[in-house]
PDB file of C-alpha atoms in Angstrom:
ATOM      1  CA  MET J   1     -40.774 117.852  -6.555  1.00 95.00           C
ATOM      2  CA  GLU J   2     -44.053 118.116  -8.687  1.00 96.00           C
ATOM      3  CA  GLN J   3     -41.969 118.001 -11.886  1.00 97.00           C
ATOM      4  CA  LEU J   4     -40.567 114.594 -10.514  1.00 98.00           C
ATOM      5  CA  LYS J   5     -43.977 112.920  -9.547  1.00 98.00           C
ATOM      6  CA  GLU J   6     -45.442 113.694 -13.294  1.00 98.00           C
ATOM      7  CA  ALA J   7     -42.208 112.620 -14.934  1.00 98.00           C
ATOM      8  CA  LEU J   8     -42.462 109.301 -12.722  1.00 98.00           C
ATOM      9  CA  SER J   9     -46.175 108.676 -13.609  1.00 98.00           C
ATOM     10  CA  ALA J  10     -45.681 109.344 -17.191  1.00 98.00           C
ATOM     11  CA  ALA J  11     -42.968 106.596 -17.257  1.00 98.00           C
ATOM     12  CA  GLY J  12     -44.914 104.391 -15.227  1.00 98.00           C
ATOM     13  CA  ILE J  13     -43.216 104.065 -12.432  1.00 98.00           C
ATOM     14  CA  ALA J  14     -44.902 103.504  -8.637  1.00 98.00           C
ATOM     15  CA  TYR J  15     -44.007 105.844  -5.723  1.00 98.00           C
ATOM     16  CA  LYS J  16     -45.953 106.978  -2.514  1.00 98.00           C
ATOM     17  CA  GLU J  17     -45.747 110.272  -1.199  1.00 98.00           C
ATOM     18  CA  ASN J  18     -44.550 110.852   2.861  1.00 98.00           C
ATOM     19  CA  GLU J  19     -43.896 107.099   3.128  1.00 98.00           C
ATOM     20  CA  PRO J  20     -42.226 106.129   6.840  1.00 98.00           C
ATOM     21  CA  LEU J  21     -38.830 104.845   6.713  1.00 98.00           C
ATOM     22  CA  CYS J  22     -38.887 103.094   9.707  1.00 97.00           C
ATOM     23  CA  ALA J  23     -41.238 100.364   7.789  1.00 97.00           C
ATOM     24  CA  HIS J  24     -38.043  99.934   5.274  1.00 97.00           C
ATOM     25  CA  CYS J  25     -35.266  99.311   7.329  1.00 97.00           C
ATOM     26  CA  THR J  26     -34.242  96.738  10.049  1.00 97.00           C
ATOM     27  CA  PHE J  27     -33.823  99.543  12.671  1.00 97.00           C
ATOM     28  CA  ARG J  28     -37.237 100.150  12.684  1.00 98.00           C
ATOM     29  CA  ILE J  29     -36.565 103.791  12.849  1.00 98.00           C
ATOM     30  CA  GLY J  30     -37.100 107.027  10.500  1.00 98.00           C
ATOM     31  CA  GLY J  31     -39.353 109.653   9.710  1.00 98.00           C
ATOM     32  CA  PRO J  32     -41.139 110.096   6.124  1.00 98.00           C
ATOM     33  CA  ALA J  33     -39.618 110.174   2.779  1.00 98.00           C
ATOM     34  CA  ASP J  34     -41.101 113.058   0.445  1.00 98.00           C
ATOM     35  CA  LEU J  35     -41.046 110.371  -1.960  1.00 98.00           C
ATOM     36  CA  PHE J  36     -40.530 106.494  -1.994  1.00 98.00           C
ATOM     37  CA  VAL J  37     -39.896 105.351  -5.712  1.00 98.00           C
ATOM     38  CA  LEU J  38     -40.627 102.081  -6.596  1.00 98.00           C
ATOM     39  CA  PRO J  39     -38.675 100.627  -9.699  1.00 97.00           C
ATOM     40  CA  GLU J  40     -40.016  97.242 -11.133  1.00 96.00           C
ATOM     41  CA  ASN J  41     -36.812  96.753 -13.479  1.00 95.00           C
ATOM     42  CA  GLU J  42     -33.355  97.936 -14.320  1.00 94.00           C
ATOM     43  CA  GLU J  43     -34.768 100.340 -17.021  1.00 95.00           C
ATOM     44  CA  GLN J  44     -36.935 101.861 -14.237  1.00 97.00           C
ATOM     45  CA  LEU J  45     -34.715 102.315 -11.948  1.00 97.00           C
ATOM     46  CA  CYS J  46     -32.334 103.923 -14.428  1.00 96.00           C
ATOM     47  CA  ALA J  47     -35.046 106.229 -15.481  1.00 97.00           C
ATOM     48  CA  ALA J  48     -35.888 106.983 -11.974  1.00 97.00           C
ATOM     49  CA  ILE J  49     -32.663 108.195 -10.976  1.00 97.00           C
ATOM     50  CA  ARG J  50     -31.996 110.178 -13.807  1.00 97.00           C
ATOM     51  CA  LEU J  51     -35.661 112.117 -13.975  1.00 98.00           C
ATOM     52  CA  ALA J  52     -34.933 112.924 -10.217  1.00 97.00           C
ATOM     53  CA  LYS J  53     -31.509 114.475 -11.618  1.00 96.00           C
ATOM     54  CA  GLU J  54     -32.993 116.223 -14.404  1.00 97.00           C
ATOM     55  CA  ALA J  55     -36.046 117.711 -11.669  1.00 98.00           C
ATOM     56  CA  GLY J  56     -33.618 118.743  -9.215  1.00 97.00           C
ATOM     57  CA  VAL J  57     -34.526 116.410  -6.347  1.00 98.00           C
ATOM     58  CA  ARG J  58     -31.837 114.638  -4.533  1.00 97.00           C
ATOM     59  CA  SER J  59     -32.409 110.954  -4.153  1.00 97.00           C
ATOM     60  CA  TYR J  60     -30.944 107.422  -1.856  1.00 96.00           C
ATOM     61  CA  LEU J  61     -30.453 104.189  -3.351  1.00 96.00           C
ATOM     62  CA  LEU J  62     -32.013 101.732  -0.763  1.00 96.00           C
ATOM     63  CA  GLY J  63     -31.822  98.237  -0.602  1.00 93.00           C
ATOM     64  CA  ASN J  64     -33.212  96.006   2.615  1.00 93.00           C
ATOM     65  CA  GLY J  65     -32.067  99.068   4.775  1.00 94.00           C
ATOM     66  CA  SER J  66     -30.007  96.365   7.202  1.00 93.00           C
ATOM     67  CA  ASN J  67     -27.338  98.891   7.764  1.00 93.00           C
ATOM     68  CA  ILE J  68     -29.116 102.216   7.597  1.00 95.00           C
ATOM     69  CA  LEU J  69     -30.122 104.673  10.248  1.00 97.00           C
ATOM     70  CA  PHE J  70     -32.549 107.323   8.734  1.00 98.00           C
ATOM     71  CA  GLU J  71     -32.945 110.695  10.936  1.00 97.00           C
ATOM     72  CA  ASP J  72     -36.191 111.276  12.805  1.00 97.00           C
ATOM     73  CA  ALA J  73     -37.044 113.924  10.088  1.00 97.00           C
ATOM     74  CA  GLY J  74     -37.132 111.445   7.265  1.00 97.00           C
ATOM     75  CA  TYR J  75     -35.810 112.466   4.328  1.00 98.00           C
ATOM     76  CA  ARG J  76     -36.116 115.247   2.041  1.00 98.00           C
ATOM     77  CA  GLY J  77     -36.307 113.859  -1.336  1.00 98.00           C
ATOM     78  CA  ALA J  78     -36.888 110.845  -3.426  1.00 98.00           C
ATOM     79  CA  VAL J  79     -35.719 107.096  -1.891  1.00 98.00           C
ATOM     80  CA  ILE J  80     -35.270 104.626  -4.699  1.00 98.00           C
ATOM     81  CA  ASN J  81     -35.970 101.472  -3.630  1.00 97.00           C
ATOM     82  CA  VAL J  82     -34.009  99.187  -5.406  1.00 95.00           C
ATOM     83  CA  SER J  83     -35.019  96.181  -3.849  1.00 92.00           C
ATOM     84  CA  ALA J  84     -38.502  96.388  -5.229  1.00 91.00           C
ATOM     85  CA  MET J  85     -37.130  95.381  -8.650  1.00 91.00           C
ATOM     86  CA  LYS J  86     -38.049  92.067 -10.057  1.00 84.00           C
ATOM     87  CA  SER J  87     -35.009  90.285 -11.278  1.00 83.00           C
ATOM     88  CA  GLY J  88     -33.537  86.673 -11.652  1.00 85.00           C
ATOM     89  CA  ILE J  89     -30.568  84.807 -10.887  1.00 93.00           C
ATOM     90  CA  GLY J  90     -28.837  83.011 -13.770  1.00 93.00           C
ATOM     91  CA  VAL J  91     -25.873  80.405 -13.563  1.00 91.00           C
ATOM     92  CA  ILE J  92     -23.422  79.883 -16.165  1.00 86.00           C
ATOM     93  CA  GLU J  93     -21.549  77.002 -16.086  1.00 84.00           C
ATOM     94  CA  ASN J  94     -17.800  76.129 -16.245  1.00 81.00           C
ATOM     95  CA  ILE J  95     -16.114  79.490 -16.181  1.00 78.00           C
ATOM     96  CA  SER J  96     -12.405  80.204 -15.747  1.00 75.00           C
ATOM     97  CA  PHE J  97     -11.736  81.859 -12.712  1.00 73.00           C
ATOM     98  CA  PRO J  98      -8.158  83.552 -12.859  1.00 72.00           C
ATOM     99  CA  GLY J  99      -6.242  83.365  -9.896  1.00 73.00           C
ATOM    100  CA  LYS J 100      -8.123  80.565  -8.394  1.00 74.00           C
ATOM    101  CA  ASP J 101      -7.238  76.690  -7.781  1.00 78.00           C
ATOM    102  CA  PRO J 102      -7.329  75.268 -11.593  1.00 79.00           C
ATOM    103  CA  ALA J 103      -8.499  72.146 -10.234  1.00 79.00           C
ATOM    104  CA  LEU J 104     -11.467  72.930  -9.511  1.00 83.00           C
ATOM    105  CA  THR J 105     -14.591  73.612 -11.645  1.00 85.00           C
ATOM    106  CA  TYR J 106     -16.111  77.119 -11.156  1.00 88.00           C
ATOM    107  CA  ASP J 107     -19.876  78.335 -12.651  1.00 92.00           C
ATOM    108  CA  ALA J 108     -20.550  82.192 -12.807  1.00 92.00           C
ATOM    109  CA  VAL J 109     -23.827  83.148 -11.087  1.00 95.00           C
ATOM    110  CA  VAL J 110     -25.423  86.415 -11.941  1.00 96.00           C
ATOM    111  CA  VAL J 111     -27.837  88.355 -10.380  1.00 96.00           C
ATOM    112  CA  GLY J 112     -29.610  91.821 -10.111  1.00 95.00           C
ATOM    113  CA  ALA J 113     -28.774  94.223  -7.021  1.00 95.00           C
ATOM    114  CA  GLY J 114     -31.906  93.964  -5.388  1.00 94.00           C
ATOM    115  CA  GLN J 115     -32.281  90.371  -4.645  1.00 94.00           C
ATOM    116  CA  MET J 116     -31.581  89.624  -1.380  1.00 94.00           C
ATOM    117  CA  LEU J 117     -28.719  88.037  -0.174  1.00 94.00           C
ATOM    118  CA  SER J 118     -30.329  85.316   1.440  1.00 93.00           C
ATOM    119  CA  SER J 119     -31.581  84.199  -2.102  1.00 94.00           C
ATOM    120  CA  LEU J 120     -28.270  84.359  -3.914  1.00 96.00           C
ATOM    121  CA  CYS J 121     -26.773  81.804  -0.999  1.00 96.00           C
ATOM    122  CA  MET J 122     -29.622  79.234  -1.615  1.00 96.00           C
ATOM    123  CA  ALA J 123     -29.424  79.559  -5.514  1.00 96.00           C
ATOM    124  CA  ALA J 124     -26.010  78.787  -4.793  1.00 96.00           C
ATOM    125  CA  LEU J 125     -26.951  75.927  -2.371  1.00 97.00           C
ATOM    126  CA  GLU J 126     -29.399  74.412  -5.149  1.00 96.00           C
ATOM    127  CA  ASN J 127     -26.889  74.592  -7.545  1.00 95.00           C
ATOM    128  CA  SER J 128     -24.552  73.176  -5.012  1.00 96.00           C
ATOM    129  CA  LEU J 129     -22.061  75.966  -5.428  1.00 96.00           C
ATOM    130  CA  THR J 130     -19.706  76.951  -2.452  1.00 95.00           C
ATOM    131  CA  GLY J 131     -18.250  80.202  -1.444  1.00 95.00           C
ATOM    132  CA  LEU J 132     -21.041  82.115  -0.377  1.00 96.00           C
ATOM    133  CA  GLU J 133     -22.153  80.604   3.092  1.00 97.00           C
ATOM    134  CA  PHE J 134     -20.354  83.104   5.031  1.00 96.00           C
ATOM    135  CA  ALA J 135     -22.904  85.293   3.630  1.00 95.00           C
ATOM    136  CA  TYR J 136     -26.317  83.204   4.769  1.00 94.00           C
ATOM    137  CA  GLY J 137     -28.242  85.224   7.263  1.00 90.00           C
ATOM    138  CA  ILE J 138     -26.802  88.830   6.277  1.00 92.00           C
ATOM    139  CA  PRO J 139     -30.001  90.511   5.998  1.00 90.00           C
ATOM    140  CA  GLY J 140     -29.298  92.495   3.088  1.00 90.00           C
ATOM    141  CA  THR J 141     -29.419  93.076  -0.769  1.00 94.00           C
ATOM    142  CA  VAL J 142     -26.888  91.948  -3.188  1.00 96.00           C
ATOM    143  CA  GLY J 143     -25.881  95.181  -4.565  1.00 95.00           C
ATOM    144  CA  GLY J 144     -25.731  96.467  -0.596  1.00 94.00           C
ATOM    145  CA  ALA J 145     -23.276  93.659   0.178  1.00 95.00           C
ATOM    146  CA  VAL J 146     -21.172  94.752  -2.876  1.00 96.00           C
ATOM    147  CA  TYR J 147     -21.230  97.985  -2.268  1.00 95.00           C
ATOM    148  CA  MET J 148     -20.005  97.641   1.305  1.00 93.00           C
ATOM    149  CA  ASN J 149     -18.215  94.761   0.601  1.00 95.00           C
ATOM    150  CA  ALA J 150     -19.771  92.700   3.648  1.00 93.00           C
ATOM    151  CA  GLY J 151     -18.513  90.118   4.923  1.00 91.00           C
ATOM    152  CA  ALA J 152     -18.868  87.706   8.041  1.00 90.00           C
ATOM    153  CA  TYR J 153     -17.169  84.538   9.643  1.00 90.00           C
ATOM    154  CA  GLY J 154     -13.903  84.777   7.893  1.00 91.00           C
ATOM    155  CA  GLY J 155     -15.473  85.526   4.283  1.00 94.00           C
ATOM    156  CA  GLU J 156     -15.886  88.770   2.314  1.00 95.00           C
ATOM    157  CA  MET J 157     -17.913  89.431  -1.136  1.00 97.00           C
ATOM    158  CA  LYS J 158     -14.523  90.209  -2.669  1.00 95.00           C
ATOM    159  CA  ASP J 159     -13.569  86.797  -2.276  1.00 94.00           C
ATOM    160  CA  VAL J 160     -15.968  85.510  -4.766  1.00 94.00           C
ATOM    161  CA  LEU J 161     -17.004  88.763  -6.621  1.00 96.00           C
ATOM    162  CA  ALA J 162     -16.100  88.681 -10.294  1.00 94.00           C
ATOM    163  CA  SER J 163     -17.600  91.754 -11.925  1.00 95.00           C
ATOM    164  CA  VAL J 164     -20.530  94.015 -11.146  1.00 97.00           C
ATOM    165  CA  ARG J 165     -22.403  96.071 -13.637  1.00 97.00           C
ATOM    166  CA  TYR J 166     -23.657  99.834 -12.430  1.00 97.00           C
ATOM    167  CA  LEU J 167     -24.948 102.927 -13.958  1.00 97.00           C
ATOM    168  CA  THR J 168     -22.658 105.837 -13.478  1.00 95.00           C
ATOM    169  CA  GLY J 169     -22.716 109.087 -12.389  1.00 90.00           C
ATOM    170  CA  GLU J 170     -22.696 110.298 -15.754  1.00 91.00           C
ATOM    171  CA  GLY J 171     -25.710 107.993 -16.878  1.00 92.00           C
ATOM    172  CA  GLU J 172     -23.550 105.317 -18.508  1.00 95.00           C
ATOM    173  CA  ILE J 173     -23.945 101.643 -17.929  1.00 97.00           C
ATOM    174  CA  VAL J 174     -20.346  99.886 -17.464  1.00 97.00           C
ATOM    175  CA  GLU J 175     -19.440  96.551 -16.005  1.00 97.00           C
ATOM    176  CA  VAL J 176     -16.153  96.717 -14.265  1.00 97.00           C
ATOM    177  CA  PRO J 177     -14.033  93.598 -12.812  1.00 95.00           C
ATOM    178  CA  ALA J 178     -14.004  93.279  -9.241  1.00 95.00           C
ATOM    179  CA  GLU J 179     -10.096  94.148  -9.019  1.00 94.00           C
ATOM    180  CA  GLN J 180     -10.723  97.738  -9.800  1.00 96.00           C
ATOM    181  CA  LEU J 181     -13.564  98.293  -7.323  1.00 97.00           C
ATOM    182  CA  ASP J 182     -11.349  98.654  -4.355  1.00 95.00           C
ATOM    183  CA  LEU J 183     -13.239  96.563  -2.263  1.00 96.00           C
ATOM    184  CA  ARG J 184     -11.665  96.353   1.018  1.00 94.00           C
ATOM    185  CA  TYR J 185     -13.012  96.055   4.794  1.00 90.00           C
ATOM    186  CA  ARG J 186     -16.764  97.731   4.368  1.00 89.00           C
ATOM    187  CA  HIS J 187     -16.071  99.457   1.712  1.00 92.00           C
ATOM    188  CA  SER J 188     -15.728  99.823  -2.552  1.00 95.00           C
ATOM    189  CA  ILE J 189     -15.443 102.347  -4.880  1.00 96.00           C
ATOM    190  CA  PHE J 190     -19.099 103.113  -4.939  1.00 95.00           C
ATOM    191  CA  GLU J 191     -18.797 105.197  -1.848  1.00 91.00           C
ATOM    192  CA  GLU J 192     -17.341 107.537  -3.503  1.00 92.00           C
ATOM    193  CA  ASN J 193     -18.371 107.448  -7.397  1.00 91.00           C
ATOM    194  CA  GLY J 194     -21.954 107.665  -7.269  1.00 87.00           C
ATOM    195  CA  GLY J 195     -22.664 104.992  -9.245  1.00 94.00           C
ATOM    196  CA  CYS J 196     -26.030 102.798  -8.732  1.00 96.00           C
ATOM    197  CA  ILE J 197     -25.069  98.833  -9.062  1.00 96.00           C
ATOM    198  CA  LEU J 198     -27.228  97.226 -11.281  1.00 96.00           C
ATOM    199  CA  SER J 199     -25.965  93.563 -11.107  1.00 96.00           C
ATOM    200  CA  ALA J 200     -23.055  91.410  -9.963  1.00 97.00           C
ATOM    201  CA  LYS J 201     -21.731  88.345 -11.129  1.00 96.00           C
ATOM    202  CA  PHE J 202     -19.918  85.830  -9.043  1.00 95.00           C
ATOM    203  CA  TYR J 203     -17.453  83.031  -9.553  1.00 93.00           C
ATOM    204  CA  LEU J 204     -18.182  79.986  -7.315  1.00 94.00           C
ATOM    205  CA  ALA J 205     -16.860  76.469  -6.866  1.00 93.00           C
ATOM    206  CA  ARG J 206     -18.580  73.250  -7.436  1.00 93.00           C
ATOM    207  CA  GLY J 207     -18.893  71.424  -4.312  1.00 93.00           C
ATOM    208  CA  SER J 208     -20.867  69.335  -2.348  1.00 96.00           C
ATOM    209  CA  ALA J 209     -24.608  70.077  -1.681  1.00 96.00           C
ATOM    210  CA  SER J 210     -24.502  68.406   1.881  1.00 97.00           C
ATOM    211  CA  ASP J 211     -21.417  70.228   3.018  1.00 97.00           C
ATOM    212  CA  ILE J 212     -22.639  73.517   1.679  1.00 97.00           C
ATOM    213  CA  ARG J 213     -26.179  72.745   3.581  1.00 97.00           C
ATOM    214  CA  ALA J 214     -24.165  72.054   6.833  1.00 97.00           C
ATOM    215  CA  LYS J 215     -22.067  74.853   7.010  1.00 96.00           C
ATOM    216  CA  MET J 216     -24.946  77.357   6.432  1.00 96.00           C
ATOM    217  CA  ASP J 217     -26.801  75.462   9.144  1.00 96.00           C
ATOM    218  CA  ASP J 218     -23.958  75.926  11.274  1.00 96.00           C
ATOM    219  CA  LEU J 219     -23.389  79.590  10.644  1.00 94.00           C
ATOM    220  CA  MET J 220     -26.812  80.424  11.020  1.00 94.00           C
ATOM    221  CA  ALA J 221     -26.909  78.621  14.516  1.00 95.00           C
ATOM    222  CA  ARG J 222     -24.156  80.752  15.667  1.00 94.00           C
ATOM    223  CA  ARG J 223     -25.786  84.022  14.243  1.00 93.00           C
ATOM    224  CA  ARG J 224     -28.707  82.984  16.312  1.00 93.00           C
ATOM    225  CA  ASP J 225     -27.063  82.271  19.460  1.00 94.00           C
ATOM    226  CA  LYS J 226     -24.692  85.198  19.395  1.00 93.00           C
ATOM    227  CA  GLN J 227     -26.485  88.110  17.974  1.00 94.00           C
ATOM    228  CA  PRO J 228     -29.672  89.499  19.348  1.00 95.00           C
ATOM    229  CA  LEU J 229     -31.844  88.708  16.044  1.00 93.00           C
ATOM    230  CA  ASP J 230     -35.021  89.350  18.235  1.00 95.00           C
ATOM    231  CA  LYS J 231     -34.657  92.888  18.385  1.00 96.00           C
ATOM    232  CA  PRO J 232     -34.353  96.131  15.429  1.00 97.00           C
ATOM    233  CA  SER J 233     -31.155  96.629  15.034  1.00 97.00           C
ATOM    234  CA  ALA J 234     -28.373  97.866  11.812  1.00 95.00           C
ATOM    235  CA  GLY J 235     -26.177  94.563  12.456  1.00 92.00           C
ATOM    236  CA  SER J 236     -22.820  95.673  13.584  1.00 93.00           C
ATOM    237  CA  THR J 237     -22.766  99.152  14.803  1.00 96.00           C
ATOM    238  CA  PHE J 238     -19.091  99.753  15.090  1.00 96.00           C
ATOM    239  CA  LYS J 239     -16.141  98.688  12.460  1.00 93.00           C
ATOM    240  CA  ARG J 240     -13.554  96.583  13.757  1.00 93.00           C
ATOM    241  CA  PRO J 241     -10.583  98.359  15.109  1.00 94.00           C
ATOM    242  CA  VAL J 242      -7.320  97.582  14.259  1.00 93.00           C
ATOM    243  CA  GLY J 243      -5.807  95.384  16.943  1.00 93.00           C
ATOM    244  CA  ALA J 244      -9.113  94.777  18.613  1.00 96.00           C
ATOM    245  CA  PHE J 245     -13.137  93.932  18.412  1.00 95.00           C
ATOM    246  CA  ALA J 246     -15.416  96.358  18.965  1.00 97.00           C
ATOM    247  CA  ALA J 247     -17.850  94.102  21.375  1.00 97.00           C
ATOM    248  CA  ALA J 248     -15.010  93.413  23.211  1.00 97.00           C
ATOM    249  CA  LEU J 249     -13.742  96.682  24.077  1.00 98.00           C
ATOM    250  CA  ILE J 250     -17.523  97.858  25.013  1.00 98.00           C
ATOM    251  CA  ASP J 251     -17.974  94.664  26.875  1.00 98.00           C
ATOM    252  CA  GLN J 252     -14.632  95.700  28.682  1.00 97.00           C
ATOM    253  CA  CYS J 253     -15.701  98.999  29.704  1.00 98.00           C
ATOM    254  CA  GLY J 254     -19.004  97.581  31.185  1.00 97.00           C
ATOM    255  CA  LEU J 255     -21.558  98.702  28.681  1.00 98.00           C
ATOM    256  CA  ARG J 256     -23.314  95.617  28.415  1.00 98.00           C
ATOM    257  CA  GLY J 257     -27.126  96.598  28.566  1.00 97.00           C
ATOM    258  CA  TYR J 258     -25.700 100.756  28.347  1.00 98.00           C
ATOM    259  CA  ARG J 259     -29.274 103.154  27.525  1.00 97.00           C
ATOM    260  CA  HIS J 260     -30.160 106.060  26.001  1.00 98.00           C
ATOM    261  CA  GLY J 261     -34.038 106.307  25.433  1.00 97.00           C
ATOM    262  CA  GLY J 262     -35.380 103.535  23.801  1.00 97.00           C
ATOM    263  CA  ALA J 263     -31.511 102.595  22.292  1.00 98.00           C
ATOM    264  CA  ALA J 264     -29.298  99.901  24.259  1.00 98.00           C
ATOM    265  CA  VAL J 265     -26.377  98.282  24.032  1.00 98.00           C
ATOM    266  CA  SER J 266     -27.574  94.661  23.267  1.00 98.00           C
ATOM    267  CA  GLU J 267     -27.340  92.238  26.458  1.00 97.00           C
ATOM    268  CA  LYS J 268     -26.747  89.588  24.131  1.00 96.00           C
ATOM    269  CA  HIS J 269     -24.082  91.192  21.752  1.00 96.00           C
ATOM    270  CA  CYS J 270     -22.395  94.388  22.832  1.00 97.00           C
ATOM    271  CA  GLY J 271     -21.035  95.085  19.118  1.00 96.00           C
ATOM    272  CA  PHE J 272     -25.307  95.868  18.503  1.00 97.00           C
ATOM    273  CA  VAL J 273     -27.253  98.513  19.338  1.00 98.00           C
ATOM    274  CA  VAL J 274     -30.487  97.412  19.410  1.00 98.00           C
ATOM    275  CA  ASN J 275     -34.313  99.179  19.335  1.00 98.00           C
ATOM    276  CA  LEU J 276     -35.980  98.515  22.756  1.00 97.00           C
ATOM    277  CA  GLY J 277     -39.055  99.822  21.343  1.00 95.00           C
ATOM    278  CA  GLY J 278     -39.710 103.670  20.458  1.00 93.00           C
ATOM    279  CA  ALA J 279     -36.005 104.582  20.001  1.00 97.00           C
ATOM    280  CA  THR J 280     -35.256 107.576  17.776  1.00 98.00           C
ATOM    281  CA  CYS J 281     -32.495 108.426  15.538  1.00 98.00           C
ATOM    282  CA  ALA J 282     -31.313 110.914  17.986  1.00 97.00           C
ATOM    283  CA  ASP J 283     -31.578 107.955  20.807  1.00 98.00           C
ATOM    284  CA  VAL J 284     -29.169 105.775  18.528  1.00 98.00           C
ATOM    285  CA  LEU J 285     -26.764 108.757  17.766  1.00 98.00           C
ATOM    286  CA  ALA J 286     -26.293 109.748  21.370  1.00 98.00           C
ATOM    287  CA  LEU J 287     -25.966 106.434  22.582  1.00 98.00           C
ATOM    288  CA  CYS J 288     -22.743 105.717  20.032  1.00 98.00           C
ATOM    289  CA  ASP J 289     -21.361 108.904  20.736  1.00 98.00           C
ATOM    290  CA  GLU J 290     -21.313 108.284  24.838  1.00 98.00           C
ATOM    291  CA  VAL J 291     -20.291 104.546  24.226  1.00 98.00           C
ATOM    292  CA  ARG J 292     -17.334 105.678  22.024  1.00 97.00           C
ATOM    293  CA  ALA J 293     -16.282 108.563  24.443  1.00 98.00           C
ATOM    294  CA  ILE J 294     -16.393 105.792  26.941  1.00 98.00           C
ATOM    295  CA  VAL J 295     -14.354 103.676  25.042  1.00 98.00           C
ATOM    296  CA  LYS J 296     -11.826 106.240  24.056  1.00 97.00           C
ATOM    297  CA  GLU J 297     -11.044 107.223  27.425  1.00 97.00           C
ATOM    298  CA  LYS J 298     -11.009 103.682  29.003  1.00 97.00           C
ATOM    299  CA  THR J 299      -9.046 101.770  26.523  1.00 97.00           C
ATOM    300  CA  GLY J 300      -7.840 104.392  23.873  1.00 97.00           C
ATOM    301  CA  TYR J 301      -9.344 102.928  21.193  1.00 97.00           C
ATOM    302  CA  ASP J 302     -11.569 105.472  18.644  1.00 96.00           C
ATOM    303  CA  LEU J 303     -14.240 103.443  17.441  1.00 97.00           C
ATOM    304  CA  GLU J 304     -16.080 104.363  14.006  1.00 95.00           C
ATOM    305  CA  LYS J 305     -19.414 103.857  13.207  1.00 95.00           C
ATOM    306  CA  GLU J 306     -20.234 100.889  11.119  1.00 93.00           C
ATOM    307  CA  ILE J 307     -23.808 101.840  10.472  1.00 94.00           C
ATOM    308  CA  ARG J 308     -24.518 104.826   7.538  1.00 93.00           C
ATOM    309  CA  VAL J 309     -26.777 107.712   8.717  1.00 96.00           C
ATOM    310  CA  VAL J 310     -28.647 109.254   6.050  1.00 96.00           C
ATOM    311  CA  ALA J 311     -29.139 112.504   6.349  1.00 94.00           C
ATOM    312  CA  ALA J 312     -32.798 114.178   6.305  1.00 93.00           C
TER     313      ALA J 312
END
């Protein structure tokens, strides 16, 4: 760890020690990270990953922490905060999008992995580009959204993603078309290949700014109406099982409001586990196990967690 700290300092890469991870995830849960690294740009991000490997220090790439549950003991190693990077959003006009409607005009939007998804959606609106309305309100970074092929209201990142630039586990920067990323329900190849997403390119069709704004406003209103946005959570806690919906199954089993310590099944939306205040990682995991066991016993469905638990 001392070797890594010296190397980061020599490279001009900022870091904090014993940084509480509860301050860097939407669940507001998690103990301290040994090191919390704050790269300012893509070059520093790649350097931080390389330096951690050279020092033999395990590392974890963190975006907005909107789908993450950190353990109460924190993280023994270096958490590298991708969202600390400063990057812009570029638009390339009149792009051919193979396989899409040839009657439409498409533009390419290139964005860094650390940008918030909401910023990308607003940039698309400002340029009258349609296709990302479904993502407005998803509280994550572009890199995190691509990593898990985030989706909502009938749309997924794979519907508009053209390609991704990423740092391979071997330290090479490559750009790969979306078709080669094994994008499916809440999954991408990055779960297996150890790559670090650097930027993504999206192909978006030109549309009406007023229509795009109206759809974004409608979807955000539906989120506010249906989801417990007033309480800390990591979004949908369980994946959608084939042939059913997790929230409906949990509600059917009478678990609305079910509690374990400071964690509870949301009264507003049974698909969310929320932090009522002071919840621990242990509370959330115990609650999830209890909910899964009851749903399995009463319905036969075996729920799988969608939130990602980061081991200490």
